[in-house]
Amino acid sequence: MTDQPPVHEPTTRRQQFLGRLSLPERTFITDALRTETVGGMLLLTAAVVALIWANVWPHSYESVLDYRIGPSAPLHLDLTLATWAKDGLLTIFFFVAGIELKREFVAGELRTPSAALLPVVAAVCGVAMPAVLFALVNSGSGGHPGGWAIPTATDIAFALGVLAVVGSHLPSALRAFLLTLAVVDDLIAILIIAIFYSSGIKFWALGLAFAGLVLFWFLHRRGVKGWYLFVPLAVVVWALMHESGVHATVAGVAMGLMLRCHREGDEKHSPGEHIEHLVRPLSAGLAVPVFALFSAGVTISVPALREVFTQATPLGIVTGLLVGKTVGIFGGTWLAARFTRAELNPRLKWADLFAVSVLAGIGFTVSLLISELAFPHDLALADRSKTAVLVGSLLCATIATVLLKLRTRHYRTLCEEEDQDADGGVGGSVDGDGVPDVRQQDEPARRLPREGFGGDG
């Protein structure tokens, strides 16, 4: 009887997440985050200016916020400057968010179930846990459960602005995870605003707004071009949505989702990508900073800061941002990875994801917006909620900075490896062709079908 060769059981390749991104995806992420980083710097500046203005010249600040402008009939658009910033300029922000969502679902990290699972689970848990903690803190007689949605949102621009200020390096995989997480987070925030913070629906206006959206979609799908056609149509749709009682920013999201974000034929960029490239600087550089200027101006005093940690509503917000976001995002990701047998990129550690989870607790733009929507008839409570958002975001930024700084040297090494395109025979490629050396080393792997949670790491 001859010896038989040993039979080896087939091994299942464990899927990897937070791995190296494909070069096109990394290029897109880098370009998008560069704009958001500049916008984050402007956002931080606007917030500081608002705080100084509101505390040094409070009457001047209030008078500017309450100044009315716009036609009163027939759509009641004689709004205060603060409302124009909240309902008008933020529509541009949500329009870009809509395009980001569409692109992620058709061409980005969310286009396949395996790639989408971790950021989606992280985002859902990162929304649910802060809401639960807020509800628990506000379950007593002195609480205000209506503000449960305030600590649920992540502000990617503010987070990137913090990274830019402190000079922390982050590998592209972690940045992509943070961006994808924020995109899904924005989708959930949009749904929350549309469902829970819309009231007094006027169906005639909503119907006309829907008809305008259908016309917008039809013209776009027919290949009709021209900003002079689409911009006036977008303004009409926005005005009708505002009149309908549904929050006007929903119009921006809807129009963003209608844009085609996949390439056809020999297109270098899809229409959605092209429009996002044009509008993103307007959103990050003007719309969001101006909104911050008109919304972040709250009175800072020792009693106001004391109330943040002694009253249920602001305490629930701080707890939700600092603890809820961190535990929800990190815990949800860890559990999802464990049950799907996903393998973390060996060049990273779970501590890196924990630091990013803390950073994602920075909730600014949407949190300030929901603070106003949750307490429209109690301006003092709305201001206390905004103060809590600022305090919670500052705590998250500070703690995340400390955690990330501990790994700065390692992050810098990873970033240098990702970017290196040697010329002269040092470190790999000698061609200096603009393609990083590590990409050329991975070329055979990149020809394989994409799989896993983080690209082709």
GROMACS .gro file of C-alpha atoms in nm:
model
  457
    1MET     CA    1   0.000   0.000   0.000
    2THR     CA    2   0.153   0.328  -0.111
    3ASP     CA    3   0.169   0.631   0.109
    4GLN     CA    4  -0.091   0.889   0.020
    5PRO     CA    5   0.001   1.257   0.031
    6PRO     CA    6  -0.150   1.436   0.329
    7VAL     CA    7  -0.483   1.596   0.261
    8HIS     CA    8  -0.490   1.965   0.353
    9GLU     CA    9  -0.820   2.121   0.444
   10PRO     CA   10  -0.891   2.427   0.232
   11THR     CA   11  -0.831   2.745   0.426
   12THR     CA   12  -1.069   3.035   0.410
   13ARG     CA   13  -0.896   3.362   0.348
   14ARG     CA   14  -0.988   3.609   0.617
   15GLN     CA   15  -1.114   3.937   0.482
   16GLN     CA   16  -0.910   4.241   0.570
   17PHE     CA   17  -1.038   4.587   0.652
   18LEU     CA   18  -0.857   4.918   0.684
   19GLY     CA   19  -0.627   4.782   0.416
   20ARG     CA   20  -0.455   4.975   0.141
   21LEU     CA   21  -0.693   5.157  -0.091
   22SER     CA   22  -0.680   5.122  -0.465
   23LEU     CA   23  -0.490   5.408  -0.629
   24PRO     CA   24  -0.798   5.572  -0.795
   25GLU     CA   25  -0.995   5.551  -0.471
   26ARG     CA   26  -0.704   5.692  -0.271
   27THR     CA   27  -0.666   5.977  -0.518
   28PHE     CA   28  -1.036   6.064  -0.491
   29ILE     CA   29  -1.029   6.043  -0.110
   30THR     CA   30  -0.718   6.263  -0.095
   31ASP     CA   31  -0.871   6.532  -0.318
   32ALA     CA   32  -1.200   6.531  -0.127
   33LEU     CA   33  -1.035   6.545   0.213
   34ARG     CA   34  -0.799   6.823   0.106
   35THR     CA   35  -1.099   7.049   0.041
   36GLU     CA   36  -1.270   6.938   0.361
   37THR     CA   37  -0.952   7.008   0.558
   38VAL     CA   38  -0.938   7.367   0.431
   39GLY     CA   39  -1.309   7.396   0.507
   40GLY     CA   40  -1.248   7.259   0.854
   41MET     CA   41  -0.990   7.529   0.921
   42LEU     CA   42  -1.240   7.794   0.810
   43LEU     CA   43  -1.507   7.626   1.022
   44LEU     CA   44  -1.289   7.642   1.332
   45THR     CA   45  -1.209   8.005   1.260
   46ALA     CA   46  -1.576   8.092   1.212
   47ALA     CA   47  -1.669   7.920   1.539
   48VAL     CA   48  -1.405   8.115   1.731
   49VAL     CA   49  -1.516   8.443   1.571
   50ALA     CA   50  -1.879   8.365   1.658
   51LEU     CA   51  -1.792   8.297   2.021
   52ILE     CA   52  -1.589   8.618   2.053
   53TRP     CA   53  -1.856   8.823   1.876
   54ALA     CA   54  -2.142   8.683   2.084
   55ASN     CA   55  -1.960   8.730   2.414
   56VAL     CA   56  -1.797   9.069   2.351
   57TRP     CA   57  -2.070   9.239   2.145
   58PRO     CA   58  -2.383   9.031   2.215
   59HIS     CA   59  -2.636   9.293   2.103
   60SER     CA   60  -2.459   9.340   1.772
   61TYR     CA   61  -2.449   8.964   1.717
   62GLU     CA   62  -2.819   8.918   1.793
   63SER     CA   63  -2.921   9.209   1.572
   64VAL     CA   64  -2.734   9.065   1.276
   65LEU     CA   65  -2.886   8.722   1.331
   66ASP     CA   66  -3.237   8.867   1.349
   67TYR     CA   67  -3.202   9.091   1.042
   68ARG     CA   68  -3.468   8.992   0.788
   69ILE     CA   69  -3.424   8.976   0.414
   70GLY     CA   70  -3.617   8.819   0.126
   71PRO     CA   71  -3.963   8.830  -0.035
   72SER     CA   72  -4.261   8.770   0.192
   73ALA     CA   73  -4.500   8.639  -0.073
   74PRO     CA   74  -4.602   8.391  -0.190
   75LEU     CA   75  -4.358   8.151  -0.024
   76HIS     CA   76  -4.286   8.346   0.298
   77LEU     CA   77  -3.915   8.385   0.234
   78ASP     CA   78  -3.868   8.700   0.442
   79LEU     CA   79  -3.628   8.512   0.669
   80THR     CA   80  -3.368   8.614   0.923
   81LEU     CA   81  -3.003   8.583   0.827
   82ALA     CA   82  -2.970   8.301   1.079
   83THR     CA   83  -3.254   8.112   0.909
   84TRP     CA   84  -3.105   8.174   0.563
   85ALA     CA   85  -2.781   8.021   0.689
   86LYS     CA   86  -2.961   7.725   0.848
   87ASP     CA   87  -3.215   7.650   0.575
   88GLY     CA   88  -3.041   7.801   0.273
   89LEU     CA   89  -2.665   7.768   0.290
   90LEU     CA   90  -2.679   7.429   0.462
   91THR     CA   91  -2.877   7.301   0.164
   92ILE     CA   92  -2.553   7.332  -0.034
   93PHE     CA   93  -2.378   7.124   0.233
   94PHE     CA   94  -2.648   6.856   0.214
   95PHE     CA   95  -2.641   6.868  -0.168
   96VAL     CA   96  -2.273   6.769  -0.156
   97ALA     CA   97  -2.360   6.506   0.106
   98GLY     CA   98  -2.619   6.364  -0.133
   99ILE     CA   99  -2.361   6.337  -0.412
  100GLU     CA  100  -2.116   6.171  -0.172
  101LEU     CA  101  -2.381   5.919  -0.073
  102LYS     CA  102  -2.464   5.840  -0.435
  103ARG     CA  103  -2.100   5.799  -0.529
  104GLU     CA  104  -2.024   5.577  -0.229
  105PHE     CA  105  -2.313   5.348  -0.319
  106VAL     CA  106  -2.231   5.317  -0.691
  107ALA     CA  107  -1.852   5.358  -0.708
  108GLY     CA  108  -1.707   5.387  -0.358
  109GLU     CA  109  -1.662   5.183  -0.043
  110LEU     CA  110  -2.035   5.110  -0.007
  111ARG     CA  111  -2.089   4.954  -0.349
  112THR     CA  112  -2.049   4.596  -0.225
  113PRO     CA  113  -2.207   4.446   0.088
  114SER     CA  114  -1.876   4.320   0.226
  115ALA     CA  115  -1.707   4.660   0.191
  116ALA     CA  116  -2.012   4.846   0.325
  117LEU     CA  117  -2.073   4.630   0.630
  118LEU     CA  118  -1.818   4.773   0.873
  119PRO     CA  119  -1.869   5.148   0.810
  120VAL     CA  120  -2.247   5.103   0.800
  121VAL     CA  121  -2.253   4.908   1.128
  122ALA     CA  122  -2.013   5.160   1.282
  123ALA     CA  123  -2.228   5.454   1.173
  124VAL     CA  124  -2.555   5.297   1.290
  125CYS     CA  125  -2.408   5.207   1.629
  126GLY     CA  126  -2.245   5.550   1.644
  127VAL     CA  127  -2.590   5.707   1.607
  128ALA     CA  128  -2.785   5.466   1.828
  129MET     CA  129  -2.554   5.468   2.133
  130PRO     CA  130  -2.547   5.850   2.180
  131ALA     CA  131  -2.925   5.861   2.144
  132VAL     CA  132  -2.965   5.586   2.405
  133LEU     CA  133  -2.729   5.756   2.650
  134PHE     CA  134  -2.902   6.091   2.601
  135ALA     CA  135  -3.240   5.928   2.665
  136LEU     CA  136  -3.110   5.763   2.983
  137VAL     CA  137  -2.964   6.087   3.117
  138ASN     CA  138  -3.288   6.272   3.034
  139SER     CA  139  -3.527   6.005   3.159
  140GLY     CA  140  -3.597   6.194   3.481
  141SER     CA  141  -3.847   6.470   3.545
  142GLY     CA  142  -3.604   6.749   3.454
  143GLY     CA  143  -3.497   6.601   3.122
  144HIS     CA  144  -3.591   6.694   2.767
  145PRO     CA  145  -3.596   6.371   2.562
  146GLY     CA  146  -3.679   6.565   2.244
  147GLY     CA  147  -3.311   6.646   2.197
  148TRP     CA  148  -3.203   6.283   2.158
  149ALA     CA  149  -3.075   6.339   1.802
  150ILE     CA  150  -2.835   6.625   1.890
  151PRO     CA  151  -2.530   6.411   1.978
  152THR     CA  152  -2.574   6.161   1.693
  153ALA     CA  153  -2.393   6.343   1.410
  154THR     CA  154  -2.024   6.339   1.312
  155ASP     CA  155  -1.873   6.653   1.158
  156ILE     CA  156  -1.604   6.541   0.913
  157ALA     CA  157  -1.491   6.896   0.831
  158PHE     CA  158  -1.441   6.987   1.197
  159ALA     CA  159  -1.255   6.659   1.258
  160LEU     CA  160  -1.022   6.718   0.963
  161GLY     CA  161  -0.972   7.077   1.072
  162VAL     CA  162  -0.855   6.948   1.410
  163LEU     CA  163  -0.616   6.708   1.238
  164ALA     CA  164  -0.478   6.993   1.030
  165VAL     CA  165  -0.427   7.215   1.334
  166VAL     CA  166  -0.249   6.953   1.545
  167GLY     CA  167  -0.056   6.815   1.248
  168SER     CA  168  -0.158   6.453   1.300
  169HIS     CA  169  -0.087   6.217   1.013
  170LEU     CA  170  -0.343   5.952   0.935
  171PRO     CA  171  -0.300   5.669   0.682
  172SER     CA  172  -0.539   5.687   0.389
  173ALA     CA  173  -0.729   5.378   0.507
  174LEU     CA  174  -0.820   5.544   0.838
  175ARG     CA  175  -0.912   5.868   0.662
  176ALA     CA  176  -1.129   5.677   0.414
  177PHE     CA  177  -1.300   5.493   0.700
  178LEU     CA  178  -1.368   5.825   0.875
  179LEU     CA  179  -1.505   5.980   0.555
  180THR     CA  180  -1.726   5.680   0.471
  181LEU     CA  181  -1.848   5.669   0.829
  182ALA     CA  182  -1.939   6.039   0.808
  183VAL     CA  183  -2.122   5.985   0.477
  184VAL     CA  184  -2.344   5.713   0.625
  185ASP     CA  185  -2.384   5.928   0.937
  186ASP     CA  186  -2.506   6.215   0.717
  187LEU     CA  187  -2.762   5.986   0.555
  188ILE     CA  188  -2.901   5.889   0.896
  189ALA     CA  189  -2.903   6.254   1.006
  190ILE     CA  190  -3.095   6.350   0.692
  191LEU     CA  191  -3.356   6.084   0.763
  192ILE     CA  192  -3.384   6.197   1.126
  193ILE     CA  193  -3.437   6.560   1.023
  194ALA     CA  194  -3.692   6.468   0.755
  195ILE     CA  195  -3.892   6.232   0.979
  196PHE     CA  196  -3.869   6.383   1.327
  197TYR     CA  197  -3.817   6.754   1.268
  198SER     CA  198  -4.069   6.831   0.997
  199SER     CA  199  -4.410   6.964   1.098
  200GLY     CA  200  -4.722   7.124   0.956
  201ILE     CA  201  -4.682   6.955   0.618
  202LYS     CA  202  -4.842   7.142   0.327
  203PHE     CA  203  -4.904   6.872   0.071
  204TRP     CA  204  -4.961   7.109  -0.221
  205ALA     CA  205  -4.612   7.255  -0.177
  206LEU     CA  206  -4.461   6.913  -0.116
  207GLY     CA  207  -4.626   6.780  -0.430
  208LEU     CA  208  -4.493   7.067  -0.641
  209ALA     CA  209  -4.146   7.018  -0.490
  210PHE     CA  210  -4.163   6.650  -0.584
  211ALA     CA  211  -4.268   6.744  -0.938
  212GLY     CA  212  -3.969   6.977  -0.956
  213LEU     CA  213  -3.740   6.697  -0.845
  214VAL     CA  214  -3.882   6.469  -1.114
  215LEU     CA  215  -3.815   6.739  -1.374
  216PHE     CA  216  -3.461   6.782  -1.236
  217TRP     CA  217  -3.401   6.407  -1.269
  218PHE     CA  218  -3.554   6.389  -1.619
  219LEU     CA  219  -3.345   6.676  -1.757
  220HIS     CA  220  -3.028   6.534  -1.603
  221ARG     CA  221  -3.092   6.184  -1.740
  222ARG     CA  222  -3.162   6.325  -2.086
  223GLY     CA  223  -2.817   6.482  -2.084
  224VAL     CA  224  -2.941   6.841  -2.073
  225LYS     CA  225  -2.664   7.073  -1.952
  226GLY     CA  226  -2.647   7.432  -1.837
  227TRP     CA  227  -2.625   7.582  -1.490
  228TYR     CA  228  -2.862   7.860  -1.600
  229LEU     CA  229  -3.136   7.594  -1.620
  230PHE     CA  230  -3.061   7.374  -1.321
  231VAL     CA  231  -2.976   7.645  -1.066
  232PRO     CA  232  -3.312   7.830  -1.101
  233LEU     CA  233  -3.494   7.496  -1.094
  234ALA     CA  234  -3.303   7.398  -0.778
  235VAL     CA  235  -3.396   7.729  -0.612
  236VAL     CA  236  -3.766   7.674  -0.694
  237VAL     CA  237  -3.754   7.319  -0.556
  238TRP     CA  238  -3.582   7.444  -0.240
  239ALA     CA  239  -3.842   7.722  -0.190
  240LEU     CA  240  -4.130   7.477  -0.232
  241MET     CA  241  -3.970   7.230   0.008
  242HIS     CA  242  -3.923   7.510   0.261
  243GLU     CA  243  -4.287   7.610   0.227
  244SER     CA  244  -4.404   7.248   0.257
  245GLY     CA  245  -4.289   7.212   0.619
  246VAL     CA  246  -4.029   6.946   0.538
  247HIS     CA  247  -3.687   7.083   0.626
  248ALA     CA  248  -3.551   7.260   0.321
  249THR     CA  249  -3.213   7.084   0.332
  250VAL     CA  250  -3.389   6.763   0.224
  251ALA     CA  251  -3.422   6.920  -0.122
  252GLY     CA  252  -3.045   6.946  -0.147
  253VAL     CA  253  -2.996   6.582  -0.053
  254ALA     CA  254  -3.259   6.466  -0.301
  255MET     CA  255  -3.102   6.657  -0.591
  256GLY     CA  256  -2.757   6.526  -0.500
  257LEU     CA  257  -2.883   6.168  -0.503
  258MET     CA  258  -3.032   6.217  -0.849
  259LEU     CA  259  -2.701   6.295  -1.016
  260ARG     CA  260  -2.531   6.019  -1.214
  261CYS     CA  261  -2.211   5.922  -1.036
  262HIS     CA  262  -2.089   5.636  -1.257
  263ARG     CA  263  -1.883   5.694  -1.568
  264GLU     CA  264  -2.006   5.606  -1.913
  265GLY     CA  265  -1.806   5.562  -2.231
  266ASP     CA  266  -1.479   5.753  -2.229
  267GLU     CA  267  -1.580   5.993  -1.951
  268LYS     CA  268  -1.295   6.089  -1.721
  269HIS     CA  269  -1.544   6.206  -1.459
  270SER     CA  270  -1.912   6.137  -1.408
  271PRO     CA  271  -2.151   6.436  -1.395
  272GLY     CA  272  -2.188   6.388  -1.019
  273GLU     CA  273  -1.812   6.388  -0.963
  274HIS     CA  274  -1.771   6.697  -1.181
  275ILE     CA  275  -2.047   6.889  -1.002
  276GLU     CA  276  -1.918   6.781  -0.661
  277HIS     CA  277  -1.572   6.908  -0.758
  278LEU     CA  278  -1.727   7.247  -0.840
  279VAL     CA  279  -1.965   7.276  -0.546
  280ARG     CA  280  -1.762   7.122  -0.263
  281PRO     CA  281  -1.537   7.432  -0.222
  282LEU     CA  282  -1.851   7.647  -0.200
  283SER     CA  283  -1.992   7.418   0.067
  284ALA     CA  284  -1.674   7.377   0.271
  285GLY     CA  285  -1.541   7.729   0.218
  286LEU     CA  286  -1.859   7.937   0.248
  287ALA     CA  287  -2.182   7.760   0.340
  288VAL     CA  288  -2.066   7.569   0.647
  289PRO     CA  289  -1.839   7.842   0.793
  290VAL     CA  290  -2.112   8.106   0.756
  291PHE     CA  291  -2.361   7.872   0.923
  292ALA     CA  292  -2.111   7.822   1.206
  293LEU     CA  293  -2.069   8.199   1.235
  294PHE     CA  294  -2.445   8.242   1.280
  295SER     CA  295  -2.503   7.937   1.501
  296ALA     CA  296  -2.200   7.889   1.727
  297GLY     CA  297  -2.229   8.226   1.902
  298VAL     CA  298  -2.338   8.124   2.250
  299THR     CA  299  -2.263   8.295   2.580
  300ILE     CA  300  -1.970   8.134   2.758
  301SER     CA  301  -1.957   8.192   3.132
  302VAL     CA  302  -1.879   7.995   3.445
  303PRO     CA  303  -2.253   7.937   3.520
  304ALA     CA  304  -2.314   7.832   3.158
  305LEU     CA  305  -2.027   7.582   3.170
  306ARG     CA  306  -2.147   7.455   3.507
  307GLU     CA  307  -2.492   7.390   3.359
  308VAL     CA  308  -2.334   7.171   3.091
  309PHE     CA  309  -2.237   6.918   3.358
  310THR     CA  310  -2.527   6.965   3.600
  311GLN     CA  311  -2.839   6.984   3.378
  312ALA     CA  312  -2.977   6.676   3.208
  313THR     CA  313  -3.002   6.802   2.849
  314PRO     CA  314  -2.650   6.942   2.803
  315LEU     CA  315  -2.500   6.659   3.009
  316GLY     CA  316  -2.676   6.408   2.785
  317ILE     CA  317  -2.527   6.577   2.479
  318VAL     CA  318  -2.170   6.573   2.616
  319THR     CA  319  -2.208   6.212   2.729
  320GLY     CA  320  -2.352   6.114   2.392
  321LEU     CA  321  -2.070   6.275   2.195
  322LEU     CA  322  -1.779   6.166   2.413
  323VAL     CA  323  -1.892   5.825   2.535
  324GLY     CA  324  -2.177   5.727   2.304
  325LYS     CA  325  -1.998   5.798   1.978
  326THR     CA  326  -1.676   5.632   2.089
  327VAL     CA  327  -1.837   5.319   2.232
  328GLY     CA  328  -2.088   5.292   1.947
  329ILE     CA  329  -1.840   5.325   1.660
  330PHE     CA  330  -1.556   5.124   1.814
  331GLY     CA  331  -1.780   4.858   1.967
  332GLY     CA  332  -1.992   4.820   1.654
  333THR     CA  333  -1.685   4.786   1.433
  334TRP     CA  334  -1.516   4.538   1.665
  335LEU     CA  335  -1.827   4.319   1.689
  336ALA     CA  336  -1.886   4.331   1.313
  337ALA     CA  337  -1.525   4.233   1.247
  338ARG     CA  338  -1.541   3.952   1.502
  339PHE     CA  339  -1.861   3.798   1.366
  340THR     CA  340  -1.752   3.830   1.002
  341ARG     CA  341  -1.400   3.703   1.081
  342ALA     CA  342  -1.252   4.017   0.929
  343GLU     CA  343  -0.883   4.072   0.990
  344LEU     CA  344  -0.745   4.412   1.082
  345ASN     CA  345  -0.468   4.549   0.862
  346PRO     CA  346  -0.151   4.420   1.037
  347ARG     CA  347   0.012   4.765   1.006
  348LEU     CA  348  -0.263   4.913   1.227
  349LYS     CA  349  -0.396   4.838   1.573
  350TRP     CA  350  -0.737   4.849   1.733
  351ALA     CA  351  -0.608   5.145   1.934
  352ASP     CA  352  -0.591   5.338   1.605
  353LEU     CA  353  -0.958   5.270   1.538
  354PHE     CA  354  -1.041   5.369   1.896
  355ALA     CA  355  -0.869   5.706   1.845
  356VAL     CA  356  -1.062   5.761   1.521
  357SER     CA  357  -1.384   5.670   1.706
  358VAL     CA  358  -1.312   5.940   1.963
  359LEU     CA  359  -1.239   6.186   1.680
  360ALA     CA  360  -1.577   6.098   1.524
  361GLY     CA  361  -1.741   6.227   1.842
  362ILE     CA  362  -1.687   6.578   1.711
  363GLY     CA  363  -2.038   6.681   1.621
  364PHE     CA  364  -2.072   7.040   1.510
  365THR     CA  365  -2.265   7.146   1.200
  366VAL     CA  366  -2.556   6.902   1.209
  367SER     CA  367  -2.560   6.894   1.590
  368LEU     CA  368  -2.597   7.272   1.604
  369LEU     CA  369  -2.872   7.251   1.343
  370ILE     CA  370  -3.064   6.986   1.537
  371SER     CA  371  -3.022   7.189   1.858
  372GLU     CA  372  -3.226   7.466   1.695
  373LEU     CA  373  -3.479   7.224   1.545
  374ALA     CA  374  -3.528   7.032   1.870
  375PHE     CA  375  -3.605   7.337   2.085
  376PRO     CA  376  -3.751   7.602   1.853
  377HIS     CA  377  -3.961   7.757   2.131
  378ASP     CA  378  -3.698   7.747   2.405
  379LEU     CA  379  -3.404   7.956   2.288
  380ALA     CA  380  -3.228   7.933   2.625
  381LEU     CA  381  -3.234   7.553   2.613
  382ALA     CA  382  -3.119   7.561   2.251
  383ASP     CA  383  -2.824   7.779   2.353
  384ARG     CA  384  -2.736   7.544   2.639
  385SER     CA  385  -2.749   7.256   2.393
  386LYS     CA  386  -2.514   7.440   2.157
  387THR     CA  387  -2.275   7.507   2.444
  388ALA     CA  388  -2.282   7.136   2.524
  389VAL     CA  389  -2.207   7.053   2.159
  390LEU     CA  390  -1.905   7.284   2.170
  391VAL     CA  391  -1.781   7.141   2.500
  392GLY     CA  392  -1.834   6.780   2.393
  393SER     CA  393  -1.665   6.837   2.058
  394LEU     CA  394  -1.371   7.009   2.229
  395LEU     CA  395  -1.329   6.717   2.470
  396CYS     CA  396  -1.339   6.467   2.183
  397ALA     CA  397  -1.089   6.672   1.982
  398THR     CA  398  -0.850   6.699   2.276
  399ILE     CA  399  -0.859   6.332   2.371
  400ALA     CA  400  -0.836   6.217   2.008
  401THR     CA  401  -0.537   6.447   1.954
  402VAL     CA  402  -0.353   6.292   2.249
  403LEU     CA  403  -0.428   5.938   2.129
  404LEU     CA  404  -0.327   6.009   1.770
  405LYS     CA  405  -0.010   6.191   1.875
  406LEU     CA  406   0.107   5.873   2.047
  407ARG     CA  407   0.115   5.706   1.705
  408THR     CA  408   0.229   5.999   1.493
  409ARG     CA  409   0.570   5.849   1.413
  410HIS     CA  410   0.413   5.524   1.294
  411TYR     CA  411   0.148   5.708   1.091
  412ARG     CA  412   0.414   5.923   0.927
  413THR     CA  413   0.605   5.610   0.824
  414LEU     CA  414   0.291   5.456   0.672
  415CYS     CA  415   0.208   5.776   0.483
  416GLU     CA  416   0.563   5.799   0.346
  417GLU     CA  417   0.541   5.439   0.227
  418GLU     CA  418   0.209   5.511   0.054
  419ASP     CA  419   0.346   5.820  -0.123
  420GLN     CA  420   0.700   5.710  -0.211
  421ASP     CA  421   0.779   5.714  -0.583
  422ALA     CA  422   1.156   5.688  -0.578
  423ASP     CA  423   1.375   5.810  -0.863
  424GLY     CA  424   1.735   5.696  -0.883
  425GLY     CA  425   1.704   5.345  -0.745
  426VAL     CA  426   1.636   5.428  -0.380
  427GLY     CA  427   1.356   5.240  -0.214
  428GLY     CA  428   1.202   5.065  -0.512
  429SER     CA  429   1.093   5.206  -0.845
  430VAL     CA  430   1.347   5.395  -1.053
  431ASP     CA  431   1.106   5.549  -1.295
  432GLY     CA  432   0.950   5.827  -1.088
  433ASP     CA  433   0.637   5.778  -1.295
  434GLY     CA  434   0.388   5.920  -1.044
  435VAL     CA  435   0.274   5.573  -0.934
  436PRO     CA  436   0.382   5.499  -0.574
  437ASP     CA  437   0.629   5.214  -0.546
  438VAL     CA  438   0.406   5.013  -0.316
  439ARG     CA  439   0.135   5.023  -0.584
  440GLN     CA  440   0.371   4.875  -0.840
  441GLN     CA  441   0.466   4.602  -0.597
  442ASP     CA  442   0.096   4.525  -0.554
  443GLU     CA  443   0.021   4.534  -0.927
  444PRO     CA  444  -0.044   4.157  -0.958
  445ALA     CA  445  -0.282   4.171  -0.663
  446ARG     CA  446  -0.466   4.467  -0.805
  447ARG     CA  447  -0.553   4.272  -1.115
  448LEU     CA  448  -0.754   4.035  -0.900
  449PRO     CA  449  -1.121   4.104  -0.824
  450ARG     CA  450  -1.159   4.344  -0.535
  451GLU     CA  451  -1.257   4.186  -0.209
  452GLY     CA  452  -1.250   4.255   0.159
  453PHE     CA  453  -1.338   4.557   0.367
  454GLY     CA  454  -1.076   4.810   0.277
  455GLY     CA  455  -0.971   4.782  -0.084
  456ASP     CA  456  -0.685   4.564  -0.193
  457GLY     CA  457  -0.473   4.578   0.121
   0.00000   0.00000   0.00000
